[in-house]
Amino acid sequence: MNCEEALKRLFEVVDKEVTQADKEEILEHLEHCRHCMSRFEFEEVFKTFVSEKACISCDSEKLKNKILFRLDQSRGSSR
Amino acid sequence: MNDRPSGDNENKQRFEAEALIHLNTLHRTALRMTKNEGDADDLVQDTYMKAYRFWDKFEEGSNCRAWLFKIMTNLFINDYRAKSRSPQIVDLEDVDDDFLFGHLSALGPADNPEKHFFNKVFDDDVKLAIDELPDDFKIVVVLSFLEGFSYQEIADITDLQIGTVKSRLHRGRKLLQKSLWKYAIKNGFIKEPA
Ligand SMILES: [Zn+2]
């Protein structure tokens, strides 16, 4: 595998979309290529970074009550 | 209340146990999709009302969370997005594949610009950068990055071909990196090379 192909497929590893065999093939290249490896590590950190920063859980308690209320209402009216 | 069929209550209890437990993840994605709390509230409520109406169509044992996201994504695209009049500004400018990595590496290894970048950028900047993505890219990025759905699950949720999911995710990732780079420079976390 050359750099071009490794870089093309690196996101499949980042996104956990490869079979174990494919993953090993790609990692094999990365282990011998510093440039591709640092790019891979960067993209992995980037994905984790974005998901952690944006995943802060929101307060859904009020929303839950509204939904429960509407569910009750819709059951009442459908009788 | 003896006149109420007992299945009714059972149905509601099953809905609460299987569907309502996913409220928090639907809520956070709705916030990114609609970009404001009021619309996000409405979108999630409408999603659950629709899901409840079609609850008998839900195949027990299949992925309830993905099913709810499919309902919500459809509502967002067909209803909410159609209502909002703000035009979508699509960034047609080509972005290099390794935009952020390339820019950060170009700053040199001396003071570890990557680490600097990831430590400094604000939560709000990340949210804003996601919010500003054109919807087509944003939906795919949020489903993958925030919600951890696989390419195939995203294809099922959005009714897109898996190849389209991959290319939108790729483009979305680049656009996200580009705007985070801009925020980092604007906030002075990174000094733009002269
Ligand atoms: Zn390489």
Coordinates of C-alpha atoms and ligand atoms in Angstrom, one line a residue:
Chain A
M1 CA 0.0 0.0 0.0
N2 CA 1.3 3.5 -0.9
C3 CA 0.7 6.8 0.9
E4 CA -2.0 7.9 -1.5
E5 CA -4.1 4.8 -0.9
A6 CA -3.4 4.9 2.9
L7 CA -4.5 8.5 3.2
K8 CA -7.6 7.7 1.1
R9 CA -8.6 4.9 3.4
L10 CA -7.5 6.4 6.7
F11 CA -10.9 7.8 7.5
E12 CA -12.4 4.4 7.3
V13 CA -10.2 3.4 10.2
V14 CA -11.0 6.6 12.0
D15 CA -14.7 6.0 11.6
K16 CA -14.3 2.3 12.5
E17 CA -15.6 1.1 9.1
V18 CA -13.0 -1.4 8.2
T19 CA -12.7 -5.1 8.7
Q20 CA -9.9 -6.3 10.9
A21 CA -7.9 -7.5 7.8
D22 CA -8.2 -4.1 6.1
K23 CA -7.3 -2.3 9.2
E24 CA -4.2 -4.4 9.7
E25 CA -3.2 -3.6 6.1
I26 CA -3.6 0.1 6.6
L27 CA -1.9 0.1 10.0
E28 CA 1.0 -1.8 8.4
H29 CA 1.6 1.1 6.2
L30 CA 1.2 3.7 9.0
E31 CA 3.7 1.9 11.1
H32 CA 6.3 2.4 8.5
C33 CA 5.4 5.9 7.4
R34 CA 5.7 8.7 9.8
H35 CA 3.8 11.2 7.7
C36 CA 0.7 9.0 7.3
M37 CA 0.8 8.0 10.9
S38 CA 0.9 11.6 12.2
R39 CA -2.0 12.5 9.9
F40 CA -4.0 9.5 11.1
E41 CA -3.4 10.3 14.7
F42 CA -4.4 13.9 14.0
E43 CA -7.7 12.9 12.4
E44 CA -8.5 10.6 15.2
V45 CA -7.9 13.3 17.8
F46 CA -9.9 15.7 15.7
K47 CA -12.9 13.4 15.7
T48 CA -12.8 12.8 19.4
F49 CA -12.2 16.5 20.0
V50 CA -15.3 17.5 18.1
S51 CA -17.6 14.9 19.5
E52 CA -16.5 15.7 23.1
K53 CA -16.9 19.4 22.7
A54 CA -20.3 19.2 21.0
C55 CA -21.7 16.3 23.0
I56 CA -22.2 18.1 26.3
S57 CA -25.6 16.7 27.3
C58 CA -28.4 19.2 27.3
D59 CA -31.1 19.4 30.0
S60 CA -34.0 17.5 28.6
E61 CA -36.2 17.2 31.7
K62 CA -38.6 20.0 30.7
L63 CA -38.9 18.6 27.2
K64 CA -39.6 15.2 28.6
N65 CA -42.5 16.5 30.6
K66 CA -43.9 18.3 27.6
I67 CA -43.7 15.1 25.5
L68 CA -45.4 13.0 28.3
F69 CA -48.1 15.6 28.5
R70 CA -48.8 15.6 24.8
L71 CA -48.7 11.8 24.7
D72 CA -51.4 11.7 27.4
Q73 CA -53.4 14.3 25.5
S74 CA -53.3 12.4 22.2
R75 CA -54.4 9.2 23.9
G76 CA -57.3 11.1 25.5
S77 CA -58.5 12.6 22.2
S78 CA -58.2 9.4 20.2
R79 CA -60.8 7.6 22.3
Chain B
M1 CA -60.9 3.0 34.2
N2 CA -62.2 -0.3 33.1
D3 CA -63.3 0.9 29.7
R4 CA -59.8 1.6 28.5
P5 CA -58.2 -1.3 26.8
S6 CA -55.4 -2.5 28.9
G7 CA -53.1 -2.7 25.9
D8 CA -53.1 1.1 25.7
N9 CA -51.2 1.5 28.9
E10 CA -48.9 -1.3 28.1
N11 CA -48.2 0.4 24.8
K12 CA -47.4 3.7 26.4
Q13 CA -45.1 2.1 29.0
R14 CA -43.3 0.2 26.2
F15 CA -42.9 3.5 24.3
E16 CA -41.5 5.3 27.3
A17 CA -39.1 2.5 28.1
E18 CA -37.9 2.0 24.5
A19 CA -38.3 5.3 22.8
L20 CA -38.2 8.0 25.4
I21 CA -34.9 6.9 26.8
H22 CA -33.3 8.3 23.6
L23 CA -34.6 11.8 24.3
N24 CA -31.3 13.3 25.3
T25 CA -29.4 12.3 22.2
L26 CA -32.2 13.4 19.9
H27 CA -32.3 16.7 21.7
R28 CA -28.7 17.5 21.3
T29 CA -28.8 16.6 17.6
A30 CA -32.0 18.7 17.2
L31 CA -30.1 21.7 18.7
R32 CA -27.4 21.4 16.1
M33 CA -29.9 20.9 13.2
T34 CA -32.2 23.8 14.0
K35 CA -29.6 26.0 15.7
N36 CA -32.1 27.3 18.3
E37 CA -33.8 25.9 21.4
G38 CA -37.3 26.7 20.5
D39 CA -37.2 24.9 17.2
A40 CA -35.2 22.1 18.7
D41 CA -37.9 21.6 21.3
D42 CA -40.6 21.5 18.7
L43 CA -38.7 19.2 16.4
V44 CA -38.1 16.7 19.2
Q45 CA -41.8 16.9 20.3
D46 CA -43.0 16.4 16.8
T47 CA -40.7 13.5 16.3
Y48 CA -42.0 11.7 19.4
M49 CA -45.6 12.4 18.5
K50 CA -45.1 11.0 15.1
A51 CA -43.2 8.0 16.5
Y52 CA -46.0 7.3 18.9
R53 CA -48.6 7.4 16.0
F54 CA -46.5 4.8 14.1
W55 CA -45.4 2.9 17.1
D56 CA -47.2 -0.2 15.9
K57 CA -45.1 0.0 12.7
F58 CA -41.9 -0.2 14.7
E59 CA -40.4 -3.6 14.5
E60 CA -39.7 -4.8 18.0
G61 CA -36.0 -5.7 18.4
S62 CA -34.8 -3.4 15.7
N63 CA -32.8 -0.3 16.4
C64 CA -35.2 2.1 18.0
R65 CA -32.7 4.9 18.3
A66 CA -31.9 4.8 14.5
W67 CA -35.7 4.7 13.8
L68 CA -36.3 7.8 15.9
F69 CA -33.4 9.6 14.1
K70 CA -34.8 8.7 10.8
I71 CA -38.2 10.2 11.7
M72 CA -36.5 13.4 13.1
T73 CA -34.2 13.8 10.1
N74 CA -37.1 13.5 7.7
L75 CA -39.1 16.0 9.7
F76 CA -36.2 18.4 9.8
I77 CA -35.5 18.2 6.0
N78 CA -39.1 18.3 4.8
D79 CA -40.7 20.5 7.4
Y80 CA -38.3 22.6 9.4
R81 CA -35.8 23.4 6.8
A82 CA -38.4 24.2 4.3
K83 CA -39.9 26.7 6.8
S84 CA -36.7 28.5 7.5
R85 CA -36.0 31.2 4.9
S86 CA -32.4 31.6 5.6
P87 CA -30.6 30.7 2.4
Q88 CA -27.9 28.0 2.6
I89 CA -24.5 29.5 1.8
V90 CA -22.6 26.6 0.3
D91 CA -18.9 27.0 0.4
L92 CA -17.8 26.0 -3.0
E93 CA -14.2 26.8 -2.6
D94 CA -12.2 23.7 -2.6
V95 CA -10.6 22.8 0.7
D96 CA -7.4 20.8 0.9
D97 CA -7.8 17.3 2.1
D98 CA -5.4 17.9 5.0
F99 CA -6.4 21.5 5.6
L100 CA -6.1 21.7 9.4
F101 CA -3.3 19.2 9.7
G102 CA -1.4 20.9 7.0
H103 CA -1.8 24.4 8.5
L104 CA -0.9 23.3 12.0
S105 CA 2.1 21.3 10.8
A106 CA 3.3 24.3 8.8
L107 CA 3.6 26.2 12.1
G108 CA 6.5 24.0 13.0
P109 CA 7.0 21.5 15.8
A110 CA 8.5 24.0 18.3
D111 CA 5.5 24.7 20.6
N112 CA 3.3 21.8 19.5
P113 CA 0.6 23.8 17.6
E114 CA -1.7 20.7 17.5
K115 CA -1.9 20.4 21.2
H116 CA -2.3 24.1 21.6
F117 CA -5.2 24.1 19.1
F118 CA -7.1 21.3 20.8
N119 CA -6.6 22.7 24.2
K120 CA -7.7 26.2 23.4
V121 CA -10.6 26.1 21.0
F122 CA -13.9 26.7 22.9
D123 CA -16.8 24.3 23.1
D124 CA -19.0 27.1 21.7
D125 CA -16.7 27.5 18.7
V126 CA -17.1 23.9 17.9
K127 CA -20.8 24.1 18.2
L128 CA -20.9 27.2 16.1
A129 CA -18.7 25.6 13.4
I130 CA -21.1 22.7 13.2
D131 CA -24.1 25.0 13.1
E132 CA -22.7 26.9 10.2
L133 CA -22.2 23.8 8.0
P134 CA -24.6 23.6 5.1
D135 CA -27.5 21.2 6.2
D136 CA -26.6 18.4 3.8
F137 CA -23.1 18.1 5.4
K138 CA -24.1 19.0 8.9
I139 CA -26.7 16.2 9.1
V140 CA -24.1 13.6 8.1
V141 CA -21.4 15.0 10.3
V142 CA -23.6 15.2 13.4
L143 CA -24.9 11.6 12.9
S144 CA -21.3 10.3 12.6
F145 CA -19.4 12.5 15.0
L146 CA -21.9 13.2 17.8
E147 CA -24.1 10.1 17.6
G148 CA -21.6 7.5 16.4
F149 CA -23.8 6.0 13.7
S150 CA -22.1 3.9 11.1
Y151 CA -22.0 4.8 7.4
Q152 CA -24.8 2.2 6.7
E153 CA -27.0 3.5 9.6
I154 CA -26.6 7.0 8.3
A155 CA -27.5 5.9 4.8
D156 CA -30.7 4.3 6.2
I157 CA -31.5 7.3 8.3
T158 CA -31.0 9.9 5.5
D159 CA -32.2 7.7 2.6
L160 CA -28.9 8.4 0.8
Q161 CA -26.5 6.0 -0.9
I162 CA -23.6 5.0 1.2
G163 CA -21.2 6.6 -1.3
T164 CA -23.0 9.9 -0.9
V165 CA -22.8 9.6 2.9
K166 CA -19.0 9.0 2.7
S167 CA -18.4 12.0 0.4
R168 CA -20.6 14.3 2.4
L169 CA -18.8 13.3 5.6
H170 CA -15.5 13.9 3.9
R171 CA -16.5 17.3 2.7
G172 CA -18.2 18.2 6.0
R173 CA -15.1 17.2 7.9
K174 CA -13.0 19.5 5.8
L175 CA -15.4 22.4 6.1
L176 CA -15.5 22.0 9.8
Q177 CA -11.7 22.0 10.0
K178 CA -11.5 25.1 7.9
S179 CA -13.9 27.1 10.1
L180 CA -12.3 25.9 13.3
W181 CA -9.0 27.1 11.9
K182 CA -10.6 30.5 11.3
Y183 CA -11.9 30.7 14.8
A184 CA -8.6 29.8 16.3
I185 CA -6.9 32.6 14.4
K186 CA -9.7 35.1 15.2
N187 CA -9.4 34.3 18.9
G188 CA -5.7 34.5 18.8
F189 CA -5.0 30.9 19.8
I190 CA -3.0 30.5 16.7
K191 CA -0.9 33.1 15.0
E192 CA -1.4 33.0 11.3
P193 CA 1.9 32.6 9.5
A194 CA 2.9 35.8 7.7
Ligands
ZN1 ZN 2.5 7.0 3.9

